[in-house]
Amino acid sequence: MRGIGKSFLGVRVLSGVDLDVTAGEVHAVVGENGAGKSTLMKIICGVHAPDEGTVEIDGRPVSFGHPLDAQRSGIAIIYQEFNLLPERTVAENVFLGREPVRRGLVDRAAMEQATGRLLDELGEHSFGPRDAVKRLSVAQQQVVEIVKALSVNARLVVMDEPSAALAEHEVELLYRLIGRLRERGVAVVYISHRLREVFDLADR
């Protein structure tokens, strides 16, 4: 991101912001409430368009008119409020809106196999693709959100205060998952006000 500026109703929220993130890196974005962290991330993820400046991927300027455009470019965001349907299974949530079809019907086996592979890659074996999301802990639901991101081949995952709703013992799982993302060459932008986590996890 180069020289990003954004105003809402005449109020300047971002001014001249530069941000570089590289593959396999955890980059922390830290600041008090109202500093503009979420607005910056929403520009990366196609929710808002910048008033000034450019966004580039691999050195090429990109322009996102919709979050789906950002997703197709390999950018995913995990909000504090998860975007999951509790009555559906893990696999159904991971492939929601882009279900594989075979002979005119949703291919549940393909969805479950793909979801299972991603859970294996993350080292998560405490639940499976057929489990209902409503039966999962908050930390496990966060895993589902990360699997969703990986299922669309995300190259950059933005995490907005990911530990805010987690118990102390669940934060260890989050650390492990972020380590796995880093090993896969996925870039992570980690928004937090918890400095211990920032110094534990962030490369920059």
Coordinates of C-alpha atoms in Angstrom, one line a residue:
M1 CA 0.0 0.0 0.0
R2 CA 1.4 3.4 -1.0
G3 CA 0.2 6.8 0.3
I4 CA -3.2 5.6 1.4
G5 CA -5.7 8.3 2.4
K6 CA -9.3 8.0 3.4
S7 CA -11.9 10.4 4.8
F8 CA -15.5 9.8 6.0
L9 CA -17.9 12.8 6.0
G10 CA -15.0 15.2 5.8
V11 CA -13.1 13.5 8.8
R12 CA -9.6 12.4 7.8
V13 CA -9.1 8.8 9.0
L14 CA -6.0 7.8 7.1
S15 CA -3.3 10.0 5.6
G16 CA -0.2 8.9 3.6
V17 CA -0.1 5.3 4.9
D18 CA 2.5 2.9 3.5
L19 CA 2.4 -0.8 4.3
D20 CA 4.5 -3.6 2.9
V21 CA 3.8 -7.3 3.7
T22 CA 5.9 -10.2 2.4
A23 CA 5.1 -13.9 2.0
G24 CA 5.6 -16.0 5.2
E25 CA 5.7 -12.9 7.4
V26 CA 3.6 -11.9 10.4
H27 CA 3.2 -8.1 10.3
A28 CA 1.6 -6.5 13.4
V29 CA -0.6 -3.4 13.0
V30 CA -0.9 -1.7 16.4
G31 CA -2.7 1.4 17.6
E32 CA -5.4 2.7 19.9
N33 CA -9.1 2.6 19.1
G34 CA -9.9 5.1 16.3
A35 CA -6.3 5.1 14.9
G36 CA -7.6 3.8 11.6
K37 CA -6.4 0.2 11.7
S38 CA -9.7 -1.4 10.7
T39 CA -10.2 1.2 7.9
L40 CA -6.8 0.4 6.5
M41 CA -7.6 -3.3 6.6
K42 CA -11.0 -2.8 4.9
I43 CA -9.2 -1.1 2.1
I44 CA -6.9 -4.0 1.7
C45 CA -9.9 -6.4 1.7
G46 CA -12.0 -4.4 -0.8
V47 CA -14.7 -3.1 1.6
H48 CA -13.6 0.5 1.1
A49 CA -11.9 2.2 -1.8
P50 CA -9.0 4.5 -0.9
D51 CA -9.5 8.2 -1.7
E52 CA -5.7 8.5 -2.4
G53 CA -2.9 6.1 -2.9
T54 CA -2.5 2.7 -4.5
V55 CA -2.7 -1.0 -3.5
E56 CA -0.3 -3.4 -5.3
I57 CA 0.1 -7.1 -5.3
D58 CA 3.5 -8.5 -6.7
G59 CA 4.2 -4.9 -7.9
R60 CA 1.0 -4.6 -9.9
P61 CA -1.6 -2.0 -9.0
V62 CA -5.0 -3.5 -8.1
S63 CA -8.4 -2.0 -7.6
F64 CA -11.1 -3.8 -5.6
G65 CA -14.7 -2.8 -6.2
H66 CA -16.0 -5.6 -3.8
P67 CA -14.6 -7.9 -1.2
L68 CA -14.9 -10.8 -3.6
D69 CA -12.4 -9.1 -5.9
A70 CA -9.9 -9.0 -3.0
Q71 CA -10.6 -12.7 -2.2
R72 CA -10.0 -13.7 -5.9
S73 CA -6.6 -11.9 -5.5
G74 CA -5.8 -14.1 -2.5
I75 CA -6.7 -11.7 0.3
A76 CA -8.9 -12.9 3.2
I77 CA -9.9 -11.2 6.5
I78 CA -11.0 -12.8 9.7
Y79 CA -13.1 -10.4 11.7
Q80 CA -13.6 -10.4 15.5
E81 CA -17.3 -11.5 14.8
F82 CA -17.0 -14.7 12.9
N83 CA -19.0 -15.1 9.6
L84 CA -20.2 -18.6 10.2
L85 CA -23.6 -20.3 10.1
P86 CA -23.9 -22.3 13.4
E87 CA -26.5 -24.8 12.2
R88 CA -24.3 -25.9 9.2
T89 CA -21.3 -28.3 9.3
V90 CA -17.7 -27.2 9.2
A91 CA -17.4 -28.3 5.5
E92 CA -20.6 -26.4 4.6
N93 CA -19.3 -23.3 6.1
V94 CA -15.9 -23.5 4.5
F95 CA -17.5 -23.9 1.0
L96 CA -20.5 -21.7 1.5
G97 CA -21.5 -20.0 -1.7
R98 CA -19.0 -22.0 -3.8
E99 CA -20.1 -25.6 -3.2
P100 CA -18.6 -28.2 -5.6
V101 CA -21.3 -29.7 -7.8
R102 CA -21.4 -33.2 -9.3
R103 CA -24.2 -34.2 -11.7
G104 CA -26.3 -31.2 -10.6
L105 CA -26.0 -31.9 -6.9
V106 CA -23.7 -30.5 -4.2
D107 CA -20.8 -32.9 -3.9
R108 CA -20.6 -33.3 -0.1
A109 CA -17.9 -35.9 -0.2
A110 CA -15.6 -33.5 -2.1
M111 CA -16.3 -30.7 0.3
E112 CA -15.6 -32.9 3.3
Q113 CA -12.4 -34.3 1.8
A114 CA -11.0 -30.9 1.0
T115 CA -11.9 -29.5 4.4
G116 CA -10.4 -32.6 6.1
R117 CA -7.1 -32.1 4.2
L118 CA -6.9 -28.5 5.3
L119 CA -7.6 -29.4 8.9
D120 CA -4.8 -32.0 8.7
E121 CA -2.4 -29.4 7.3
L122 CA -3.1 -27.1 10.2
G123 CA -2.7 -30.0 12.6
E124 CA -6.2 -29.7 13.9
H125 CA -7.8 -33.0 14.9
S126 CA -10.2 -32.0 17.7
F127 CA -13.1 -31.8 15.3
G128 CA -14.0 -32.8 11.7
P129 CA -15.6 -31.6 8.5
R130 CA -19.0 -33.1 9.5
D131 CA -19.3 -31.4 12.9
A132 CA -21.9 -28.7 13.4
V133 CA -20.2 -25.3 14.0
K134 CA -22.6 -24.6 16.9
R135 CA -20.9 -27.4 18.8
L136 CA -17.4 -25.9 18.5
S137 CA -15.5 -23.7 20.9
V138 CA -14.6 -20.1 19.9
A139 CA -11.0 -21.2 19.2
Q140 CA -12.3 -24.0 17.0
Q141 CA -14.6 -21.7 15.1
Q142 CA -11.5 -19.5 14.5
V143 CA -9.8 -22.5 13.0
V144 CA -12.9 -22.9 10.6
E145 CA -12.4 -19.2 9.5
I146 CA -8.7 -19.9 8.8
V147 CA -9.6 -23.1 6.8
K148 CA -12.1 -21.0 4.8
A149 CA -9.3 -18.6 4.0
L150 CA -7.0 -21.4 2.9
S151 CA -9.7 -23.0 0.8
V152 CA -9.7 -20.0 -1.5
N153 CA -5.8 -20.1 -1.6
A154 CA -5.4 -16.9 0.4
R155 CA -1.9 -15.5 0.2
L156 CA -2.6 -12.8 2.7
V157 CA -4.7 -13.3 5.8
V158 CA -5.7 -10.3 7.9
M159 CA -6.6 -11.1 11.5
D160 CA -8.6 -8.4 13.4
E161 CA -7.9 -8.7 17.1
P162 CA -8.0 -12.5 16.8
S163 CA -7.4 -13.3 20.5
A164 CA -10.0 -10.9 21.9
A165 CA -12.6 -13.7 22.4
L166 CA -10.2 -16.5 23.3
A167 CA -9.4 -17.9 26.7
E168 CA -5.8 -18.0 27.8
H169 CA -5.3 -21.7 26.9
E170 CA -6.9 -21.1 23.5
V171 CA -4.4 -18.4 22.5
E172 CA -1.8 -21.2 22.3
L173 CA -3.8 -22.8 19.5
L174 CA -3.9 -19.4 17.7
Y175 CA -0.1 -19.1 17.9
R176 CA 0.3 -22.6 16.5
L177 CA -2.1 -21.9 13.6
I178 CA -0.2 -18.7 12.7
G179 CA 3.0 -20.6 12.7
R180 CA 1.5 -23.1 10.2
L181 CA 0.4 -20.2 8.0
R182 CA 3.9 -18.8 8.1
E183 CA 5.3 -22.2 7.1
R184 CA 3.0 -22.3 4.1
G185 CA 4.3 -18.9 2.9
V186 CA 1.1 -17.1 3.8
A187 CA 1.5 -13.5 4.9
V188 CA -0.4 -12.5 8.0
V189 CA -1.4 -9.0 9.1
Y190 CA -2.1 -9.2 12.8
I191 CA -4.1 -6.4 14.4
S192 CA -3.8 -6.3 18.1
H193 CA -3.4 -4.0 21.1
R194 CA -1.9 -6.9 23.2
L195 CA 1.8 -6.1 23.1
R196 CA 2.8 -9.5 24.4
E197 CA 1.2 -11.2 21.5
V198 CA 2.8 -8.7 19.1
F199 CA 6.3 -9.4 20.4
D200 CA 5.7 -13.1 20.5
L201 CA 4.4 -13.4 17.0
A202 CA 5.3 -10.5 14.7
D203 CA 8.3 -10.4 12.4
R204 CA 7.7 -6.6 12.0

